[in-house]
Short mmCIF file of C-alpha atoms in Angstrom, two decimals:
data_model
loop_
_atom_site.label_atom_id
_atom_site.label_comp_id
_atom_site.label_asym_id
_atom_site.label_seq_id
_atom_site.Cartn_x
_atom_site.Cartn_y
_atom_site.Cartn_z
CA UNK A 13 0.06 0.18 -0.21
CA UNK A 14 2.73 2.63 0.83
CA UNK A 15 4.57 1.56 -2.42
CA UNK A 16 1.45 2.34 -4.48
CA UNK A 17 0.97 5.75 -2.70
CA UNK A 18 4.51 6.74 -3.29
CA UNK A 19 3.98 5.87 -6.94
CA UNK A 20 0.90 7.92 -7.24
CA UNK A 21 2.54 10.83 -5.56
CA UNK A 22 5.40 10.61 -8.31
CA UNK A 23 2.74 10.39 -11.02
CA UNK A 24 0.89 13.30 -9.77
CA UNK A 25 4.25 15.22 -9.46
CA UNK A 26 5.36 14.56 -13.23
CA UNK A 27 1.93 15.68 -14.81
CA UNK A 28 2.18 18.97 -12.96
CA UNK A 29 5.29 19.84 -14.74
CA UNK A 30 4.95 21.05 -18.13
CA UNK A 31 7.85 19.81 -20.69
CA UNK A 32 8.03 21.31 -24.23
CA UNK A 33 10.28 20.94 -27.11
CA UNK A 34 12.25 18.05 -28.38
CA UNK A 35 14.37 16.37 -25.47
CA UNK A 36 17.76 17.28 -26.15
CA UNK A 37 20.63 14.54 -25.37
CA UNK A 38 21.64 14.58 -22.04
CA UNK A 39 25.65 15.41 -21.21
CA UNK A 40 27.33 14.73 -17.85
CA UNK A 41 27.17 17.46 -15.35
CA UNK A 42 30.28 19.53 -14.68
CA UNK A 43 32.33 18.04 -11.74
CA UNK A 44 32.43 21.26 -10.09
CA UNK A 45 28.49 21.17 -9.79
CA UNK A 46 27.41 19.41 -6.67
CA UNK A 47 24.37 17.35 -6.51
CA UNK A 48 21.32 18.69 -4.87
CA UNK A 49 20.48 17.48 -1.58
CA UNK A 50 16.65 17.61 -2.01
CA UNK A 51 14.85 18.82 -4.78
CA UNK A 52 13.06 22.12 -4.85
CA UNK A 53 9.47 23.11 -4.36
CA UNK A 54 7.40 23.06 -7.33
CA UNK A 55 6.38 26.69 -8.03
CA UNK A 56 2.36 25.82 -8.50
CA UNK A 57 0.98 28.92 -6.17
CA UNK A 58 2.38 32.50 -6.85
CA UNK A 59 1.64 35.40 -4.86
CA UNK A 60 1.54 39.05 -6.49
CA UNK A 61 3.85 41.41 -4.53
CA UNK A 62 3.59 44.40 -6.64
CA UNK A 63 4.81 46.47 -9.56
CA UNK A 64 8.51 47.05 -10.45
CA UNK A 65 8.69 50.66 -10.48
CA UNK A 66 10.12 52.76 -13.68
CA UNK A 67 10.19 49.97 -15.94
CA UNK A 68 8.71 51.43 -19.36
CA UNK A 69 8.42 48.74 -22.05
CA UNK A 70 6.08 46.23 -23.52
CA UNK A 71 8.91 43.43 -23.59
CA UNK A 72 10.90 43.30 -20.45
CA UNK A 73 13.21 40.32 -19.82
CA UNK A 74 14.69 40.36 -16.19
CA UNK A 75 17.68 38.70 -15.11
CA UNK A 76 18.06 38.30 -11.21
CA UNK A 77 21.50 38.92 -9.83
CA UNK A 78 20.90 37.63 -6.49
CA UNK A 79 18.88 38.43 -3.54
CA UNK A 80 16.61 41.40 -4.55
CA UNK A 81 18.99 42.77 -7.23
CA UNK A 82 17.65 42.89 -10.74
CA UNK A 83 18.61 44.05 -14.25
CA UNK A 84 15.75 44.75 -16.47
CA UNK A 85 16.41 44.77 -20.06
CA UNK A 86 13.83 46.53 -22.32
CA UNK A 87 13.50 47.90 -25.93
CA UNK A 88 12.33 51.71 -24.64
CA UNK A 89 13.82 54.30 -22.20
CA UNK A 90 10.34 55.93 -22.33
CA UNK A 91 10.71 58.13 -25.01
CA UNK A 92 12.80 56.15 -27.70
CA UNK A 93 11.84 52.68 -28.76
CA UNK A 94 13.82 49.88 -30.48
CA UNK A 95 17.36 50.23 -28.98
CA UNK A 96 18.01 47.63 -25.67
CA UNK A 97 18.03 49.52 -22.48
CA UNK A 98 19.26 48.40 -19.20
CA UNK A 99 17.76 49.28 -15.86
CA UNK A 100 19.61 48.24 -12.30
CA UNK A 101 17.85 48.43 -8.99
CA UNK A 102 15.40 45.71 -7.08
CA UNK A 103 12.03 43.92 -7.36
CA UNK A 104 10.51 47.02 -6.05
CA UNK A 105 12.21 49.65 -8.26
CA UNK A 106 14.78 50.25 -10.49
CA UNK A 107 17.09 53.22 -11.73
CA UNK A 108 17.19 55.13 -15.12
CA UNK A 109 17.52 53.54 -18.26
CA UNK A 110 20.73 53.07 -19.97
CA UNK A 111 21.03 52.61 -23.59
CA UNK A 112 23.44 49.48 -23.98
CA UNK A 113 23.08 48.34 -27.50
CA UNK A 114 21.84 50.40 -31.09
CA UNK A 115 22.06 48.19 -34.09
CA UNK A 116 23.07 50.27 -37.19
CA UNK A 117 21.89 47.86 -39.49
CA UNK A 118 19.06 49.62 -41.58
CA UNK A 119 17.19 46.47 -42.08
CA UNK A 120 17.49 45.41 -38.21
CA UNK A 121 17.69 48.66 -36.27
CA UNK A 122 14.48 48.21 -34.42
CA UNK A 123 14.45 45.62 -31.31
CA UNK A 124 10.99 44.31 -30.76
CA UNK A 125 11.36 41.75 -28.09
CA UNK A 126 14.39 40.15 -26.39
CA UNK A 127 15.26 37.03 -24.25
CA UNK A 128 18.16 37.79 -21.83
CA UNK A 129 19.90 34.98 -20.13
CA UNK A 130 23.00 35.13 -17.89
CA UNK A 131 25.28 32.01 -18.19
CA UNK A 132 26.90 30.70 -15.02
CA UNK A 133 30.10 32.08 -16.50
CA UNK A 134 28.87 35.46 -15.84
CA UNK A 135 28.53 36.22 -19.60
CA UNK A 136 25.27 37.65 -21.09
CA UNK A 137 23.41 36.09 -24.19
CA UNK A 138 20.41 37.76 -26.07
CA UNK A 139 17.85 36.64 -28.58
CA UNK A 140 16.76 39.78 -30.04
CA UNK A 141 14.01 39.99 -32.69
CA UNK A 142 14.99 42.78 -34.99
CA UNK A 143 13.42 44.45 -37.88
CA UNK A 144 13.13 47.80 -39.91
CA UNK A 145 10.39 49.23 -37.44
CA UNK A 146 7.10 48.66 -35.53
CA UNK A 147 5.19 47.74 -37.21
CA UNK A 148 7.49 46.10 -39.78
CA UNK A 149 7.32 46.28 -43.49
CA UNK A 150 9.33 42.89 -43.90
CA UNK A 151 9.11 40.96 -40.67
CA UNK A 152 11.67 40.37 -37.89
CA UNK A 153 14.35 37.88 -37.39
CA UNK A 154 15.81 36.22 -34.33
CA UNK A 155 19.27 37.94 -33.91
CA UNK A 156 22.15 36.72 -31.60
CA UNK A 157 23.71 38.97 -29.24
CA UNK A 158 26.55 38.60 -26.39
CA UNK A 159 28.06 40.54 -23.67
CA UNK A 160 30.86 40.13 -20.88
CA UNK A 161 28.92 41.99 -18.63
CA UNK A 162 25.41 43.14 -19.24
CA UNK A 163 26.44 46.62 -20.32
CA UNK A 164 28.56 45.94 -23.70
CA UNK A 165 27.01 44.26 -26.01
CA UNK A 166 27.98 42.62 -29.50
CA UNK A 167 25.42 42.09 -32.24
CA UNK A 168 26.30 39.20 -34.42
CA UNK A 169 23.48 39.54 -37.05
CA UNK A 170 20.29 37.77 -37.65
CA UNK A 171 19.74 34.06 -37.46
CA UNK A 172 18.88 33.15 -41.06
CA UNK A 173 17.53 29.81 -40.62
CA UNK A 174 13.53 31.06 -40.77
CA UNK A 175 14.03 34.05 -42.96
CA UNK A 176 11.70 37.08 -41.92
CA UNK A 177 8.58 36.69 -40.35
CA UNK A 178 6.21 38.04 -37.55
CA UNK A 179 7.77 35.84 -34.93
CA UNK A 180 7.92 37.26 -31.32
CA UNK A 181 8.79 34.53 -28.87
CA UNK A 182 11.45 35.36 -26.02
CA UNK A 183 12.69 32.23 -25.08
CA UNK A 184 16.07 31.31 -24.81
CA UNK A 185 17.84 28.80 -22.35
CA UNK A 186 21.57 28.66 -21.95
CA UNK A 187 23.46 25.78 -20.50
CA UNK A 188 27.43 26.69 -20.38
CA UNK A 189 28.26 23.20 -19.33
CA UNK A 190 27.16 21.79 -22.82
CA UNK A 191 29.50 21.49 -25.56
CA UNK A 192 26.86 19.91 -28.00
CA UNK A 193 24.45 21.43 -30.31
CA UNK A 194 22.22 22.34 -27.48
CA UNK A 195 24.44 24.62 -25.39
CA UNK A 196 21.98 27.28 -26.54
CA UNK A 197 18.37 26.81 -27.23
CA UNK A 198 15.61 29.00 -28.50
CA UNK A 199 11.98 28.36 -29.13
CA UNK A 200 10.21 30.55 -31.93
CA UNK A 201 6.78 30.97 -32.58
CA UNK A 202 5.95 30.37 -36.36
CA UNK A 203 3.15 29.07 -38.38
CA UNK A 204 0.81 28.77 -35.42
CA UNK A 205 3.06 26.79 -33.34
CA UNK A 206 6.31 26.50 -31.56
CA UNK A 207 9.76 25.34 -33.03
CA UNK A 208 13.15 24.92 -31.46
CA UNK A 209 16.13 25.87 -32.71
CA UNK A 210 19.89 25.32 -31.17
CA UNK A 211 23.28 25.74 -31.45
CA UNK A 212 26.67 24.82 -29.92
CA UNK A 213 28.31 28.27 -30.62
CA UNK A 214 25.52 30.84 -31.54
CA UNK A 215 26.82 31.32 -34.79
CA UNK A 216 25.75 28.11 -36.43
CA UNK A 217 22.01 27.36 -35.89
CA UNK A 218 19.77 24.54 -36.94
CA UNK A 219 16.07 23.20 -36.33
CA UNK A 220 14.47 19.86 -37.10
CA UNK A 221 11.26 22.17 -37.98
CA UNK A 222 8.91 20.40 -35.84
CA UNK A 223 5.95 21.67 -34.08
CA UNK A 224 6.60 21.26 -30.27
CA UNK A 225 3.47 23.08 -29.32
CA UNK A 226 1.14 20.73 -27.50
CA UNK A 227 -2.12 22.56 -27.53
CA UNK A 228 -3.69 22.43 -31.31
CA UNK A 229 -6.62 24.67 -30.50
CA UNK A 230 -4.22 27.67 -29.02
CA UNK A 231 -1.59 29.61 -30.85
CA UNK A 232 1.83 30.44 -28.73
CA UNK A 233 2.93 34.09 -28.55
CA UNK A 234 5.45 35.97 -26.39
CA UNK A 235 6.72 32.36 -24.88
CA UNK A 236 9.51 32.58 -22.44
CA UNK A 237 11.51 29.52 -21.49
CA UNK A 238 13.42 28.13 -18.52
CA UNK A 239 15.41 25.07 -17.54
CA UNK A 240 15.36 23.48 -13.98
CA UNK A 241 16.20 19.86 -12.29
CA UNK A 242 12.97 18.85 -13.53
CA UNK A 243 13.70 19.82 -17.38
CA UNK A 244 12.68 22.30 -19.90
CA UNK A 245 9.36 24.17 -19.02
CA UNK A 246 7.68 27.22 -21.31
#
């Protein structure tokens, strides 16, 4: 009876976690990473605490640095839209916006949505959806961007495997411990579904073009992604 109850509990826990995407091949965990002593609690209950003050943007990824200190990236400083701006502060309030990236390419000089991730090394990575303005005449493309510190960014250009489109997903997962083609993973909302693209170096990207969105009667948009001990989550 006790064994049956344990199995039932495991089934319930498994069913409460949403996995999305084609499961990438596993790589051994780095030797320096200690095994967790216990699994973290599932984030099934959320509490609204308040609004992060002084953030002006429609699309705002947040990178948490530790404790209550955060870095909020957005595409607006409240006056000018389309560049990458950074505000530093706490969950209750952040400082004024600093422009950290302006793309000079006429075809990609407007940043619409973005996904910003800090790797374990401290480096920053971003997928920026760039086009010629908002609304765009020719569509957007996911673009690859990197930074050593979150302030000084290098734009490496569009990721061209999907061409120009109206995608807007801000979903990026970085696992610096991996050296295979799944070191960088991003999901893009295309053709009414969700498609995984992945890369080992951020320069060469590939995709199996499989729609991994599990809800046929719904269309994904403005998707974000995260990786935990339980897997990949959208």
